[in-house]
């Protein structure tokens, strides 16, 4: 822990740090768009849980929501530039912790 | 065990709350949610710079929750105690999730079926006596290059369709990664084809090289491909190894002489068994059991 004491933990984004939201952000980083059912099946989350996390991420500006009505309503989610930057910073902080731990 | 460790001499215990509404309500969902993650710091609030140095991340709850207390500080324990191992675990989970999400099938199931049936039809034409047999046997390499091109076009069309369904651009980043991975094996296959076709009667060797290198091309995408692609790749590679083991001159001559099969015919037989049959099995298996059947 002595080595990791040099890491500024304030850099770890609390919104992303939560397990469920971290999983959502990870998936959104892999593809430009994710439909709600795809996210649900990949993460094995309940509708309510997933919606709550997505709403939290949307409110903070990390996730953009697109709602289309074709033959039926279709909601897709994508990562915003701000979200991508925050996710990148989060991973860099984790890498920094790992790096300092190995010193 | 209470989730907040408050000492008996702490003002929060000694002082009697004035009204019911001011009582700390431990049953409230917000507190329960924090229970596993927060640690109460006893005593007077730490000076902020000192607190920052010691515990990294600090925030305070509204004073109304604990009216008689000095404003308590809470520590987000998961952050303050995050060591390199837990950070590594986080990164591993992120990587695994990303890999799982970027699974990419370079051969779509319908394309595999097209390729398989085409290989079987062409091989049947070369093996069953008929008007096409002499032509097909004479132009072994050219025939299979045409089969390869037709299959590649079919595969591209199916991948294009599935890419459009996912609203991605074509070629997608994943397709480009796959192409870069399989390119070396295809280049070597091309070079070996040029080298081997200089001699007549080398059709079976050309076929075995194609089978092996095709298997290696599939296995080179294994880090982001579904398991069925890996199985298909291994099937091709092992068949190629088996054929190379059996293709000694003596065995080859005795086999072709006893069954009245030419070397070209043997080449077509091998191609039908692998590029034909393996692809058909793979295509049906993915269509009925696979999650990512359309690429």
Coordinates of C-alpha atoms in Angstrom, one line a residue:
Chain A
X1 CA 0.0 0.0 0.0
X2 CA 2.9 2.2 0.5
X3 CA 3.6 2.4 -3.2
X4 CA -0.1 3.0 -4.0
X5 CA -0.2 5.9 -1.6
X6 CA 1.3 8.0 -4.3
X7 CA -1.8 7.6 -6.4
X8 CA -4.4 10.2 -6.2
X9 CA -7.6 8.2 -5.6
X10 CA -9.7 11.2 -6.4
X11 CA -8.8 10.5 -10.0
X12 CA -10.9 7.3 -9.8
X13 CA -14.3 8.3 -11.1
X14 CA -16.9 7.2 -8.5
X15 CA -19.6 6.9 -11.2
X16 CA -17.6 4.5 -13.2
X17 CA -16.1 2.7 -10.2
X18 CA -19.4 1.0 -9.4
X19 CA -19.4 -2.6 -10.7
X20 CA -22.5 -2.5 -12.8
X21 CA -21.7 0.9 -14.4
X22 CA -18.1 -0.2 -15.0
X23 CA -19.4 -3.2 -17.0
X24 CA -21.8 -0.9 -19.0
X25 CA -19.1 1.5 -19.8
X26 CA -16.8 -1.3 -20.8
X27 CA -19.3 -2.7 -23.2
X28 CA -20.1 0.7 -24.6
X29 CA -16.4 1.3 -25.3
X30 CA -16.3 -1.8 -27.6
X31 CA -19.0 -0.8 -30.1
X32 CA -20.5 2.4 -31.4
X33 CA -24.0 1.4 -30.4
X34 CA -25.7 -1.0 -28.1
X35 CA -29.4 -1.8 -28.1
X36 CA -31.0 -2.2 -24.7
X37 CA -31.7 -6.0 -25.1
X38 CA -28.1 -6.6 -26.1
X39 CA -26.8 -4.9 -23.0
X40 CA -29.2 -6.8 -20.9
X41 CA -28.3 -10.2 -22.3
X42 CA -24.6 -9.5 -22.1
X43 CA -24.6 -8.2 -18.6
X44 CA -27.3 -10.5 -17.2
X45 CA -28.9 -7.6 -15.4
X46 CA -32.5 -6.9 -14.6
X47 CA -34.4 -4.3 -16.6
X48 CA -34.7 -2.0 -13.6
X49 CA -31.1 -2.3 -12.5
X50 CA -29.8 -1.6 -16.0
X51 CA -32.1 1.3 -16.6
X52 CA -31.0 2.9 -13.3
X53 CA -27.3 2.6 -14.1
X54 CA -27.9 3.8 -17.6
X55 CA -29.8 6.8 -16.4
X56 CA -27.1 7.7 -13.9
X57 CA -24.5 7.5 -16.7
X58 CA -26.7 9.5 -19.0
X59 CA -27.3 12.2 -16.3
X60 CA -23.6 12.7 -15.8
X61 CA -23.1 12.9 -19.6
X62 CA -21.2 9.7 -20.2
X63 CA -23.9 7.9 -22.2
X64 CA -26.0 9.2 -25.1
X65 CA -29.4 7.7 -25.6
X66 CA -31.1 7.4 -29.0
X67 CA -34.8 6.4 -29.2
X68 CA -36.2 5.4 -32.5
X69 CA -39.6 4.1 -33.4
X70 CA -39.5 1.9 -36.4
X71 CA -41.9 -1.0 -36.2
X72 CA -41.6 -0.7 -32.5
X73 CA -39.6 1.5 -30.1
X74 CA -35.9 0.9 -30.2
X75 CA -33.5 2.4 -27.7
X76 CA -29.8 2.4 -28.3
X77 CA -27.0 3.6 -26.1
X78 CA -23.6 4.9 -27.0
X79 CA -20.6 6.4 -25.2
X80 CA -20.1 10.2 -25.4
X81 CA -16.7 11.8 -25.9
X82 CA -16.9 12.9 -22.3
X83 CA -17.6 9.3 -21.2
X84 CA -14.8 7.9 -23.3
X85 CA -12.4 10.4 -21.8
X86 CA -13.6 9.5 -18.3
X87 CA -13.3 5.8 -19.0
X88 CA -9.8 6.2 -20.4
X89 CA -8.8 8.2 -17.4
X90 CA -10.2 5.6 -15.1
X91 CA -8.3 2.8 -16.8
X92 CA -5.1 4.9 -16.7
X93 CA -5.5 5.4 -13.0
X94 CA -5.9 1.6 -12.5
X95 CA -2.9 1.0 -14.6
X96 CA -1.0 3.5 -12.5
X97 CA -2.0 1.7 -9.3
X98 CA -0.9 -1.6 -10.8
X99 CA 2.4 -0.1 -12.0
X100 CA 3.2 1.4 -8.6
X101 CA 2.3 -1.8 -6.9
X102 CA 4.9 -3.7 -8.9
X103 CA 7.7 -1.2 -8.0
Chain B
X1 CA -22.5 -6.0 13.4
X2 CA -23.4 -2.4 12.7
X3 CA -22.0 -1.0 9.5
X4 CA -20.8 2.1 11.3
X5 CA -18.3 1.5 13.9
X6 CA -19.1 4.3 16.5
X7 CA -17.3 4.1 19.9
X8 CA -19.4 4.1 23.1
X9 CA -18.0 7.4 24.1
X10 CA -18.8 9.0 20.9
X11 CA -21.1 12.0 21.0
X12 CA -23.4 10.3 18.6
X13 CA -24.2 7.7 21.3
X14 CA -24.1 10.0 24.3
X15 CA -26.2 12.8 23.1
X16 CA -30.0 12.3 22.9
X17 CA -31.5 13.4 19.7
X18 CA -34.1 16.1 20.2
X19 CA -36.7 14.9 17.8
X20 CA -37.6 11.6 16.1
X21 CA -36.8 13.0 12.7
X22 CA -33.2 13.8 13.8
X23 CA -32.5 10.2 14.8
X24 CA -30.0 8.5 12.7
X25 CA -32.1 6.1 10.7
X26 CA -29.8 3.1 9.9
X27 CA -32.6 1.3 8.1
X28 CA -32.7 3.9 5.4
X29 CA -31.8 2.5 2.0
X30 CA -29.1 5.2 1.4
X31 CA -27.3 4.0 4.5
X32 CA -27.7 0.4 3.7
X33 CA -26.3 1.0 0.2
X34 CA -23.2 2.6 1.7
X35 CA -22.8 -0.1 4.4
X36 CA -20.3 -2.3 2.7
X37 CA -18.2 0.6 1.4
X38 CA -17.9 3.2 4.1
X39 CA -15.9 3.4 7.2
X40 CA -16.6 5.8 10.0
X41 CA -13.7 7.9 11.2
X42 CA -14.0 8.6 14.9
X43 CA -13.4 11.8 16.8
X44 CA -13.0 15.3 15.5
X45 CA -12.9 15.8 11.7
X46 CA -9.5 15.5 10.3
X47 CA -7.9 18.6 8.8
X48 CA -8.6 18.3 5.1
X49 CA -5.0 18.2 3.8
X50 CA -4.1 15.6 6.4
X51 CA -7.2 13.6 5.5
X52 CA -6.3 13.8 1.8
X53 CA -2.9 12.5 2.5
X54 CA -4.0 9.7 4.7
X55 CA -7.1 8.3 3.1
X56 CA -7.3 9.7 -0.3
X57 CA -11.0 10.2 -0.9
X58 CA -13.2 11.8 1.7
X59 CA -16.7 13.2 1.7
X60 CA -19.1 14.1 4.4
X61 CA -22.7 13.3 5.1
X62 CA -25.2 16.1 5.8
X63 CA -24.9 17.3 9.4
X64 CA -28.7 16.8 9.9
X65 CA -28.1 13.1 10.1
X66 CA -26.1 13.3 13.2
X67 CA -27.1 16.5 15.0
X68 CA -25.1 16.2 18.1
X69 CA -22.0 14.9 16.4
X70 CA -19.2 16.9 14.9
X71 CA -19.6 16.5 11.2
X72 CA -18.3 12.9 10.6
X73 CA -16.1 12.0 7.7
X74 CA -16.7 8.9 5.7
X75 CA -14.2 7.1 3.6
X76 CA -15.0 5.3 0.4
X77 CA -13.3 2.1 1.5
X78 CA -13.1 0.5 -2.0
X79 CA -11.1 3.4 -3.3
X80 CA -9.0 4.1 -0.2
X81 CA -8.0 0.5 0.2
X82 CA -7.6 -0.3 -3.5
X83 CA -4.2 -1.9 -3.9
X84 CA -2.5 -3.1 -7.0
X85 CA -4.1 -6.5 -6.9
X86 CA -7.7 -5.2 -6.8
X87 CA -6.7 -2.7 -9.6
X88 CA -5.4 -5.6 -11.6
X89 CA -8.6 -7.6 -11.0
X90 CA -10.6 -4.6 -12.2
X91 CA -8.5 -4.4 -15.4
X92 CA -8.8 -8.1 -15.9
X93 CA -12.6 -7.9 -15.7
X94 CA -12.6 -5.0 -18.1
X95 CA -10.4 -6.9 -20.6
X96 CA -12.5 -10.1 -20.4
X97 CA -15.7 -8.2 -20.8
X98 CA -14.3 -6.3 -23.8
X99 CA -13.0 -9.5 -25.4
X100 CA -16.4 -11.2 -24.9
X101 CA -18.2 -8.2 -26.4
X102 CA -15.9 -8.1 -29.4
X103 CA -16.3 -11.7 -30.4
X104 CA -16.2 -11.7 -34.2
X105 CA -17.0 -14.5 -36.5
X106 CA -14.9 -14.1 -39.7
X107 CA -16.9 -16.8 -41.4
X108 CA -20.7 -16.4 -41.2
X109 CA -22.7 -19.6 -41.0
X110 CA -24.6 -19.1 -44.4
X111 CA -21.2 -18.3 -46.1
X112 CA -19.8 -21.5 -44.6
X113 CA -22.7 -23.5 -46.0
X114 CA -22.3 -21.9 -49.4
X115 CA -18.6 -22.7 -49.5
X116 CA -19.2 -26.2 -48.2
X117 CA -21.9 -27.1 -50.8
X118 CA -19.9 -25.5 -53.6
X119 CA -16.8 -27.5 -52.6
X120 CA -18.9 -30.7 -52.6
X121 CA -20.5 -30.0 -56.0
X122 CA -17.1 -29.2 -57.6
X123 CA -15.5 -32.3 -56.1
X124 CA -18.4 -34.4 -57.2
X125 CA -17.9 -33.1 -60.7
X126 CA -14.3 -34.1 -60.7
X127 CA -14.7 -37.5 -59.0
X128 CA -17.9 -38.7 -60.8
X129 CA -17.3 -39.5 -64.5
X130 CA -18.9 -37.0 -66.8
X131 CA -18.3 -34.2 -69.3
X132 CA -16.8 -31.9 -66.7
X133 CA -14.4 -34.4 -65.1
X134 CA -11.4 -34.0 -67.5
X135 CA -11.6 -30.2 -67.3
X136 CA -11.9 -30.1 -63.6
X137 CA -9.1 -32.5 -63.1
X138 CA -6.8 -30.7 -65.5
X139 CA -7.3 -27.2 -63.9
X140 CA -7.2 -28.2 -60.3
X141 CA -5.6 -25.0 -58.9
X142 CA -7.6 -22.7 -61.1
X143 CA -10.9 -24.4 -60.2
X144 CA -10.2 -24.1 -56.5
X145 CA -9.1 -20.4 -56.8
X146 CA -12.5 -19.7 -58.5
X147 CA -14.3 -21.6 -55.7
X148 CA -12.3 -19.6 -53.1
X149 CA -13.2 -16.3 -54.8
X150 CA -16.9 -17.2 -55.0
X151 CA -16.9 -18.2 -51.3
X152 CA -15.0 -15.0 -50.3
X153 CA -17.6 -12.9 -52.2
X154 CA -20.4 -14.7 -50.5
X155 CA -18.8 -14.3 -47.1
X156 CA -18.3 -10.6 -47.7
X157 CA -21.9 -10.2 -48.7
X158 CA -23.2 -11.9 -45.6
X159 CA -20.8 -10.0 -43.4
X160 CA -21.9 -6.8 -45.0
X161 CA -25.5 -7.6 -44.3
X162 CA -24.8 -8.4 -40.6
X163 CA -22.7 -5.2 -40.3
X164 CA -25.6 -3.2 -41.6
X165 CA -27.9 -4.9 -39.2
X166 CA -25.7 -3.8 -36.3
X167 CA -25.5 -0.3 -37.8
X168 CA -21.7 -0.4 -38.1
X169 CA -19.5 0.9 -40.9
X170 CA -18.1 -1.6 -43.4
X171 CA -15.4 -2.8 -43.1
X172 CA -15.7 -2.6 -39.4
X173 CA -12.8 -2.3 -37.1
X174 CA -13.2 -5.9 -36.0
X175 CA -13.2 -7.1 -39.7
X176 CA -10.0 -5.2 -40.4
X177 CA -8.4 -6.7 -37.3
X178 CA -9.4 -10.2 -38.5
X179 CA -8.1 -9.6 -42.0
X180 CA -4.8 -8.4 -40.7
X181 CA -4.6 -11.6 -38.6
X182 CA -5.4 -14.0 -41.4
X183 CA -3.4 -12.3 -44.1
X184 CA 0.0 -13.9 -43.4
X185 CA -1.3 -17.4 -43.7
X186 CA -3.1 -16.6 -47.0
X187 CA 0.1 -15.0 -48.4
X188 CA 2.1 -18.1 -47.5
X189 CA -0.6 -20.3 -49.1
X190 CA -0.4 -18.2 -52.3
X191 CA 3.4 -18.5 -52.5
X192 CA 3.3 -22.3 -51.8
X193 CA 0.7 -22.7 -54.5
X194 CA 2.9 -20.9 -57.1
X195 CA 5.9 -23.1 -56.0
X196 CA 4.1 -26.4 -56.0
X197 CA 2.1 -26.0 -59.2
X198 CA 5.3 -25.9 -61.2
X199 CA 5.3 -29.7 -61.0
X200 CA 2.5 -31.9 -62.3
X201 CA 0.9 -34.3 -59.9
X202 CA 1.4 -32.0 -56.9
X203 CA -2.3 -31.4 -56.5
X204 CA -2.6 -33.4 -53.3
X205 CA 0.3 -31.5 -51.8
X206 CA -1.3 -28.2 -52.8
X207 CA -4.6 -29.3 -51.2
X208 CA -2.8 -30.3 -47.9
X209 CA -1.0 -27.0 -47.8
X210 CA -4.2 -25.1 -48.3
X211 CA -5.9 -27.1 -45.6
X212 CA -3.2 -26.5 -43.0
X213 CA -2.7 -22.8 -43.8
X214 CA -6.4 -22.2 -43.8
X215 CA -6.7 -23.8 -40.4
X216 CA -3.8 -21.6 -39.2
X217 CA -5.5 -18.5 -40.6
X218 CA -8.6 -19.4 -38.6
X219 CA -6.6 -20.0 -35.4
X220 CA -4.9 -16.7 -35.8
X221 CA -8.3 -15.0 -35.0
X222 CA -8.9 -17.2 -32.0
X223 CA -8.3 -14.3 -29.5
X224 CA -11.5 -12.6 -30.6
X225 CA -13.3 -15.4 -32.4
X226 CA -16.0 -17.7 -30.9
X227 CA -15.0 -21.2 -29.9
X228 CA -16.5 -22.8 -33.0
X229 CA -14.0 -21.0 -35.2
X230 CA -11.2 -22.4 -33.1
X231 CA -12.6 -25.9 -33.4
X232 CA -12.9 -25.5 -37.2
X233 CA -9.3 -24.2 -37.3
X234 CA -8.0 -27.2 -35.3
X235 CA -10.0 -29.6 -37.5
X236 CA -8.2 -28.2 -40.6
X237 CA -4.8 -28.2 -39.0
X238 CA -5.0 -31.7 -37.6
X239 CA -6.3 -33.1 -40.9
X240 CA -3.5 -31.4 -42.7
X241 CA -1.0 -32.9 -40.2
X242 CA -2.6 -36.3 -40.6
X243 CA -2.4 -36.1 -44.4
X244 CA 1.2 -34.9 -44.3
X245 CA 2.0 -37.9 -42.2
X246 CA 0.4 -40.3 -44.6
X247 CA 1.7 -38.7 -47.8
X248 CA 4.8 -40.8 -48.1
X249 CA 5.6 -41.8 -51.6
X250 CA 5.1 -45.5 -51.0
X251 CA 1.7 -45.1 -49.3
X252 CA 0.6 -42.6 -51.9
X253 CA 1.4 -44.9 -54.8
X254 CA -0.1 -47.9 -53.2
X255 CA -3.3 -46.0 -52.3
X256 CA -3.8 -44.5 -55.8
X257 CA -2.9 -47.8 -57.6
X258 CA -5.2 -50.0 -55.4
X259 CA -8.2 -47.7 -55.7
X260 CA -7.6 -46.4 -59.3
X261 CA -7.6 -42.8 -58.1
X262 CA -5.4 -40.2 -59.7
X263 CA -3.5 -37.6 -57.6
X264 CA -5.9 -35.0 -58.8
X265 CA -8.8 -37.1 -57.7
X266 CA -7.2 -37.6 -54.3
X267 CA -6.8 -33.8 -54.1
X268 CA -10.5 -33.3 -54.9
X269 CA -11.4 -36.0 -52.3
X270 CA -9.4 -34.2 -49.6
X271 CA -10.8 -30.8 -50.5
X272 CA -14.4 -32.2 -50.4
X273 CA -13.8 -33.8 -47.0
X274 CA -12.4 -30.7 -45.5
X275 CA -13.5 -27.5 -47.2
X276 CA -16.8 -29.2 -48.1
X277 CA -17.8 -31.4 -45.2
X278 CA -16.2 -29.4 -42.3
X279 CA -17.8 -26.1 -43.5
X280 CA -21.2 -27.7 -43.8
X281 CA -20.9 -29.2 -40.3
X282 CA -19.7 -25.8 -39.0
X283 CA -22.5 -23.9 -40.8
X284 CA -25.3 -26.0 -39.5
X285 CA -23.8 -26.2 -35.9
X286 CA -23.6 -22.4 -35.8
X287 CA -27.0 -21.8 -37.3
X288 CA -28.7 -24.1 -34.8
X289 CA -26.5 -23.6 -31.7
X290 CA -24.5 -20.5 -32.1
X291 CA -25.2 -17.1 -30.6
X292 CA -23.4 -15.1 -33.3
X293 CA -24.5 -17.0 -36.3
X294 CA -24.7 -14.1 -38.7
X295 CA -21.2 -12.9 -38.1

